[in-house]
Coordinates of N, CA, C and O in Angstrom, one line a residue:
X1 N 35.7 -10.3 -5.0 CA 34.3 -10.8 -5.4 C 34.3 -11.8 -4.1 O 34.8 -12.7 -4.0
X2 N 33.2 -11.7 -3.1 CA 32.7 -12.9 -2.1 C 31.9 -13.6 -2.4 O 31.0 -12.7 -3.0
X3 N 32.0 -14.8 -2.3 CA 31.0 -15.9 -2.4 C 30.4 -16.1 -1.1 O 31.1 -16.4 -0.4
X4 N 29.1 -16.7 -1.0 CA 28.4 -17.3 0.1 C 27.6 -18.2 -0.1 O 27.2 -18.5 -0.9
X5 N 27.7 -19.3 0.9 CA 27.0 -20.6 0.8 C 26.2 -20.4 2.1 O 26.8 -20.7 3.3
X6 N 24.8 -20.6 2.2 CA 24.1 -20.6 3.3 C 23.8 -22.1 3.6 O 23.7 -23.0 2.6
X7 N 23.5 -22.6 5.1 CA 23.1 -23.9 4.9 C 22.1 -23.9 6.5 O 22.3 -22.9 7.1
X8 N 21.6 -24.8 6.5 CA 21.0 -25.1 7.9 C 19.5 -25.0 8.0 O 19.0 -25.2 9.0
X9 N 18.6 -24.3 7.0 CA 17.3 -24.4 6.5 C 16.6 -25.8 6.8 O 17.5 -27.1 6.8
X10 N 15.2 -25.7 6.8 CA 14.7 -27.0 7.0 C 13.2 -26.6 7.6 O 13.0 -25.8 7.5
X11 N 12.7 -28.1 7.9 CA 11.1 -27.7 8.3 C 11.2 -28.0 9.8 O 11.5 -28.9 10.2
X12 N 10.5 -27.1 10.6 CA 10.4 -27.1 11.9 C 9.0 -27.0 12.3 O 8.2 -26.0 11.7
X13 N 8.4 -27.4 13.7 CA 7.2 -26.7 14.2 C 7.1 -25.5 14.8 O 8.6 -25.2 15.2
X14 N 6.2 -25.0 14.9 CA 6.1 -23.6 15.6 C 6.8 -23.9 17.1 O 6.3 -25.1 17.9
X15 N 7.6 -22.9 17.7 CA 8.1 -23.0 18.7 C 9.3 -23.7 18.9 O 10.2 -23.7 20.0
X16 N 9.9 -24.2 17.5 CA 11.2 -25.0 17.7 C 12.4 -24.1 17.3 O 12.1 -22.8 17.2
X17 N 13.4 -24.6 16.8 CA 14.7 -24.1 16.5 C 15.5 -24.2 15.4 O 15.2 -25.4 15.2
X18 N 16.1 -23.5 15.0 CA 17.2 -24.1 13.9 C 18.4 -22.8 13.7 O 18.3 -21.8 14.4
X19 N 19.7 -23.2 13.7 CA 20.6 -22.6 13.5 C 21.1 -22.6 12.0 O 21.3 -23.5 11.4
X20 N 21.0 -21.4 11.3 CA 21.6 -21.2 10.1 C 23.3 -20.7 10.0 O 23.6 -20.4 11.0
X21 N 23.9 -21.3 9.2 CA 25.4 -21.0 9.0 C 25.5 -20.4 7.4 O 25.0 -20.9 6.5
X22 N 26.5 -19.7 7.5 CA 26.9 -19.2 6.1 C 28.6 -18.8 6.0 O 29.0 -18.1 7.0
X23 N 29.0 -19.5 5.0 CA 30.5 -19.2 5.0 C 31.1 -18.4 3.8 O 30.3 -18.6 2.7
X24 N 31.6 -17.3 4.2 CA 32.0 -16.5 3.1 C 33.3 -16.8 2.5 O 34.5 -17.0 3.1
X25 N 33.7 -16.8 1.3 CA 35.0 -17.0 0.8 C 35.2 -16.1 -0.6 O 34.4 -15.2 -0.8
X26 N 36.2 -16.3 -1.1 CA 36.8 -15.3 -2.2 C 37.5 -14.3 -1.3 O 38.5 -14.3 -0.7
X27 N 37.3 -12.7 -1.8 CA 38.0 -11.9 -1.1 C 37.3 -11.5 0.0 O 36.5 -10.3 0.4
X28 N 37.4 -12.3 1.0 CA 36.8 -11.9 2.3 C 37.5 -11.5 3.7 O 36.9 -11.8 4.4
X29 N 38.8 -11.7 3.2 CA 39.5 -11.2 4.5 C 39.5 -9.9 5.3 O 39.9 -9.7 6.3
X30 N 38.9 -9.0 4.5 CA 38.6 -7.5 5.4 C 36.9 -7.2 5.5 O 36.6 -6.0 5.4
X31 N 36.1 -8.4 5.4 CA 34.7 -8.3 5.4 C 34.5 -7.6 6.8 O 34.9 -8.0 8.1
X32 N 33.5 -6.1 6.8 CA 33.4 -5.9 8.2 C 32.0 -6.2 8.9 O 32.2 -7.3 9.4
X33 N 30.9 -5.7 8.1 CA 29.8 -6.2 8.6 C 29.3 -7.8 7.6 O 29.3 -7.5 6.5
X34 N 28.6 -8.3 8.5 CA 27.9 -9.4 7.5 C 26.2 -9.5 8.1 O 26.0 -8.7 9.1
X35 N 25.4 -10.2 7.3 CA 23.9 -9.9 7.9 C 23.2 -11.0 7.3 O 23.8 -11.6 6.5
X36 N 21.9 -11.1 7.7 CA 21.3 -12.2 7.2 C 19.7 -11.5 6.9 O 19.1 -10.0 7.5
X37 N 19.0 -11.6 5.7 CA 17.9 -11.2 5.4 C 17.0 -12.4 4.8 O 17.4 -13.5 5.0
X38 N 15.5 -12.2 4.6 CA 14.8 -13.0 4.6 C 13.6 -12.8 3.6 O 13.5 -11.5 3.6
X39 N 13.1 -13.4 2.8 CA 11.9 -13.2 2.0 C 10.9 -14.2 2.1 O 11.1 -15.6 1.5
X40 N 9.9 -13.8 2.3 CA 8.7 -14.5 2.4 C 7.8 -14.7 1.1 O 7.9 -13.4 0.3
X41 N 7.3 -15.6 0.8 CA 6.3 -15.5 -0.6 C 5.5 -14.7 -0.7 O 4.9 -14.0 0.3
X42 N 5.6 -13.8 -1.6 CA 4.8 -12.8 -2.0 C 5.2 -11.3 -1.2 O 4.4 -10.6 -1.4
X43 N 6.3 -11.4 -0.5 CA 6.7 -10.3 0.1 C 8.1 -9.9 -0.5 O 8.8 -10.4 -0.8
X44 N 8.1 -8.7 -0.2 CA 9.9 -8.0 -0.2 C 10.9 -8.8 0.7 O 10.5 -9.2 1.9
X45 N 11.9 -8.9 0.1 CA 13.1 -9.2 1.0 C 13.3 -8.2 2.2 O 13.2 -7.2 2.0
X46 N 13.6 -8.4 3.3 CA 13.8 -7.7 4.5 C 15.1 -7.8 5.4 O 15.5 -9.4 5.3
X47 N 15.6 -7.2 6.0 CA 16.8 -7.4 6.9 C 16.3 -8.2 8.2 O 15.4 -7.6 8.9
X48 N 17.1 -8.9 8.6 CA 16.7 -9.5 9.8 C 17.8 -9.0 11.0 O 17.3 -9.1 11.7
X49 N 18.9 -9.3 10.8 CA 20.2 -8.9 11.5 C 21.3 -8.5 11.0 O 21.9 -9.1 9.7
X50 N 22.1 -7.6 11.7 CA 23.4 -7.5 11.0 C 24.7 -7.5 12.3 O 24.3 -7.3 13.5
X51 N 25.7 -7.7 11.7 CA 26.7 -8.1 13.0 C 28.1 -7.6 12.4 O 28.3 -7.9 11.3
X52 N 28.5 -6.6 12.7 CA 30.0 -6.0 12.5 C 31.2 -6.9 12.6 O 31.1 -7.6 13.8
X53 N 32.4 -6.7 12.4 CA 33.4 -7.3 12.7 C 33.9 -6.9 14.3 O 33.9 -8.1 14.9
X54 N 33.6 -6.0 14.6 CA 33.6 -5.4 16.1 C 32.5 -6.2 17.4 O 32.9 -6.1 18.3
X55 N 31.7 -7.0 16.4 CA 30.6 -7.5 17.0 C 29.3 -6.6 17.6 O 28.4 -7.1 18.4
X56 N 29.3 -5.4 16.8 CA 27.9 -4.7 17.1 C 26.6 -5.4 16.2 O 27.3 -5.9 15.2
X57 N 25.6 -5.1 17.0 CA 24.6 -6.2 16.7 C 23.1 -5.1 16.4 O 23.1 -4.4 17.0
X58 N 22.6 -5.5 15.4 CA 21.1 -4.9 15.1 C 20.2 -5.8 14.6 O 20.4 -6.9 13.6
X59 N 18.8 -5.8 15.2 CA 18.1 -6.8 14.7 C 16.6 -6.3 14.2 O 16.3 -5.1 14.8
X60 N 16.0 -6.9 13.3 CA 14.8 -6.1 13.5 C 13.7 -6.4 14.5 O 13.9 -7.5 15.2
X61 N 12.9 -5.5 14.4 CA 12.1 -5.8 15.4 C 11.3 -7.2 15.9 O 10.9 -7.7 16.6
X62 N 10.7 -7.8 14.5 CA 9.9 -8.9 14.6 C 10.9 -10.2 15.3 O 10.1 -11.2 15.4
X63 N 12.2 -10.1 15.3 CA 13.1 -11.1 15.8 C 13.9 -11.1 16.8 O 14.3 -11.6 17.7
X64 N 13.7 -9.7 17.5 CA 14.3 -9.5 18.5 C 14.1 -10.5 19.9 O 12.7 -10.6 19.9
X65 N 14.9 -10.8 20.5 CA 14.6 -11.7 21.5 C 14.6 -13.3 21.3 O 14.4 -14.3 22.3
X66 N 14.4 -13.4 20.0 CA 14.0 -14.8 19.4 C 15.3 -15.3 18.7 O 15.7 -16.3 18.8
X67 N 15.7 -14.2 17.9 CA 17.1 -14.9 17.2 C 18.2 -14.1 17.3 O 18.3 -12.9 17.9
X68 N 19.3 -14.7 17.3 CA 20.7 -14.3 17.5 C 21.6 -14.6 16.5 O 21.9 -15.5 16.2
X69 N 22.3 -13.4 16.2 CA 23.3 -13.6 15.0 C 24.8 -13.4 15.5 O 25.0 -12.7 16.7
X70 N 25.7 -14.1 15.0 CA 26.9 -14.1 15.8 C 28.0 -14.6 14.6 O 27.6 -14.9 13.4
X71 N 29.3 -14.6 14.9 CA 29.9 -14.9 13.5 C 31.4 -15.1 14.3 O 31.9 -15.1 15.4
X72 N 31.8 -16.1 13.3 CA 33.5 -16.7 13.9 C 34.3 -15.8 12.9 O 34.4 -16.1 11.2
X73 N 35.1 -14.8 13.0 CA 35.8 -14.1 12.2 C 37.0 -14.7 11.2 O 37.5 -14.5 10.2
X74 N 37.6 -15.8 12.2 CA 38.6 -16.5 11.7 C 38.4 -17.4 10.5 O 39.0 -17.7 9.4
X75 N 36.8 -17.7 10.7 CA 36.2 -18.7 9.6 C 35.3 -17.8 8.6 O 34.8 -18.6 7.3
X76 N 35.4 -16.6 8.8 CA 34.5 -15.7 8.0 C 33.3 -16.4 7.9 O 32.5 -16.5 6.5
X77 N 32.7 -17.1 8.9 CA 31.4 -17.7 8.9 C 30.5 -16.9 10.1 O 30.9 -16.4 11.1
X78 N 29.1 -16.6 9.5 CA 28.1 -16.0 10.1 C 27.0 -17.1 10.6 O 26.6 -18.0 9.5
X79 N 26.6 -16.9 11.8 CA 25.4 -17.9 11.9 C 24.2 -17.0 12.3 O 24.1 -16.0 12.8
X80 N 22.9 -17.9 12.6 CA 21.5 -17.4 12.7 C 21.2 -18.5 13.7 O 20.4 -19.2 13.2
X81 N 20.9 -18.1 14.9 CA 20.1 -19.2 15.9 C 19.1 -18.4 15.9 O 18.6 -17.3 16.3
X82 N 18.1 -19.4 15.5 CA 16.7 -19.1 15.8 C 15.9 -20.0 16.8 O 16.0 -21.2 16.5
X83 N 15.2 -19.0 17.4 CA 14.5 -20.1 18.7 C 12.8 -19.2 18.6 O 12.8 -18.4 17.9
X84 N 12.1 -20.1 19.3 CA 10.7 -19.9 19.4 C 10.0 -19.6 18.0 O 9.3 -18.4 17.8
X85 N 10.1 -20.2 17.0 CA 10.1 -20.1 15.7 C 8.6 -20.0 15.4 O 7.8 -20.9 16.2
X86 N 8.0 -18.9 14.6 CA 6.6 -18.7 14.3 C 6.3 -18.8 12.7 O 7.3 -19.1 12.0
X87 N 5.2 -19.4 12.3 CA 4.8 -19.6 11.1 C 5.4 -18.7 10.1 O 5.6 -18.7 9.0
X88 N 5.0 -17.5 10.6 CA 5.6 -16.2 9.7 C 6.9 -15.7 9.9 O 7.5 -15.1 8.9
X89 N 7.8 -16.7 10.3 CA 9.1 -16.7 10.0 C 9.5 -17.5 8.7 O 10.6 -17.6 8.1
X90 N 8.7 -18.5 8.2 CA 9.1 -19.0 7.0 C 9.4 -18.1 5.8 O 8.6 -17.2 5.7
X91 N 10.3 -18.4 5.2 CA 10.9 -17.5 4.3 C 12.2 -18.3 3.7 O 12.7 -19.4 4.5
X92 N 12.8 -17.9 2.7 CA 14.0 -18.1 2.4 C 15.0 -17.2 3.0 O 14.5 -15.8 3.0
X93 N 16.1 -17.8 3.6 CA 17.0 -16.9 4.4 C 18.4 -16.6 3.3 O 18.7 -17.7 3.0
X94 N 18.5 -15.3 3.4 CA 20.0 -15.1 2.6 C 21.1 -14.6 3.3 O 20.6 -13.4 4.3
X95 N 22.2 -14.8 3.3 CA 23.4 -14.3 4.0 C 24.0 -13.1 3.1 O 23.9 -13.2 2.0
X96 N 24.3 -12.0 3.7 CA 25.1 -11.2 3.1 C 26.7 -10.6 3.5 O 26.4 -10.4 4.8
X97 N 27.5 -10.9 2.6 CA 29.2 -10.5 3.0 C 29.3 -10.0 1.8 O 29.8 -10.6 0.9
X98 N 30.2 -8.3 2.0 CA 29.6 -7.4 3.0 C 28.3 -7.1 3.3 O 27.9 -7.3 2.2
X99 N 28.1 -6.5 4.1 CA 26.9 -5.6 4.2 C 27.3 -4.1 4.2 O 28.3 -3.7 4.7
X100 N 26.5 -3.4 3.5 CA 25.7 -3.3 2.8 C 25.7 -4.6 1.5 O 26.8 -4.7 1.0
X101 N 24.6 -5.3 0.8 CA 25.1 -6.0 0.0 C 25.2 -5.7 -1.5 O 24.6 -4.7 -1.9
X102 N 26.0 -6.7 -2.1 CA 26.4 -6.2 -3.3 C 26.3 -7.4 -4.1 O 25.9 -7.0 -5.5
X103 N 26.1 -8.5 -3.9 CA 25.2 -9.6 -4.4 C 24.7 -10.6 -3.7 O 24.5 -10.5 -2.3
X104 N 24.0 -11.6 -4.0 CA 23.1 -12.4 -3.1 C 23.2 -13.7 -3.3 O 23.7 -14.3 -4.3
X105 N 23.1 -14.7 -2.5 CA 23.7 -16.1 -2.4 C 22.2 -16.8 -3.0 O 21.2 -16.0 -3.5
X106 N 22.3 -18.0 -2.8 CA 21.2 -18.9 -3.3 C 20.0 -19.0 -2.0 O 18.6 -19.1 -2.2
X107 N 20.3 -18.7 -1.0 CA 19.6 -18.8 0.5 C 19.1 -20.3 0.8 O 19.8 -21.2 0.3
X108 N 18.5 -20.3 2.0 CA 18.2 -21.4 2.6 C 16.8 -21.3 3.2 O 16.4 -20.7 3.7
X109 N 16.1 -22.4 2.6 CA 14.6 -22.5 3.0 C 14.4 -22.5 4.6 O 14.7 -23.7 5.0
X110 N 13.4 -22.0 5.2 CA 13.5 -22.4 6.6 C 11.6 -22.3 6.3 O 11.0 -21.3 5.9
X111 N 11.0 -23.3 6.8 CA 9.7 -23.4 6.9 C 9.1 -24.0 8.4 O 9.5 -24.7 8.9
X112 N 8.2 -23.0 8.8 CA 7.9 -23.5 10.4 C 6.5 -23.7 10.3 O 5.8 -22.5 9.6
X113 N 6.0 -24.8 10.4 CA 4.7 -25.4 10.6 C 3.6 -25.2 11.9 O 4.2 -25.2 12.9
X114 N 2.5 -24.8 11.4 CA 1.7 -24.4 12.9 C 1.3 -25.8 13.4 O 1.4 -26.7 13.1

């Protein structure tokens, strides 16, 4: 069983940046893909980005060119660098390890003010 702890959320103005972090622990030695999802109020949870152990990347169209996912395999940590933030990026962001998801963490709130 892998546990994840997300951090780095907060309140930022439109156009600003935030960096989210997620540390995976437990049975995390052989995690392949890790990912970030988000859920805005009243909307379904959506996939934001995926990164495999070898570094293959997948992004949602809505964040391409603005968000960057990365990971530190030695630390079982995944990051999400978010730039040029928009109010529509406001959501609770969830880390998933491994991907596809088997469980969810508590998430971290990101609020972008206009």
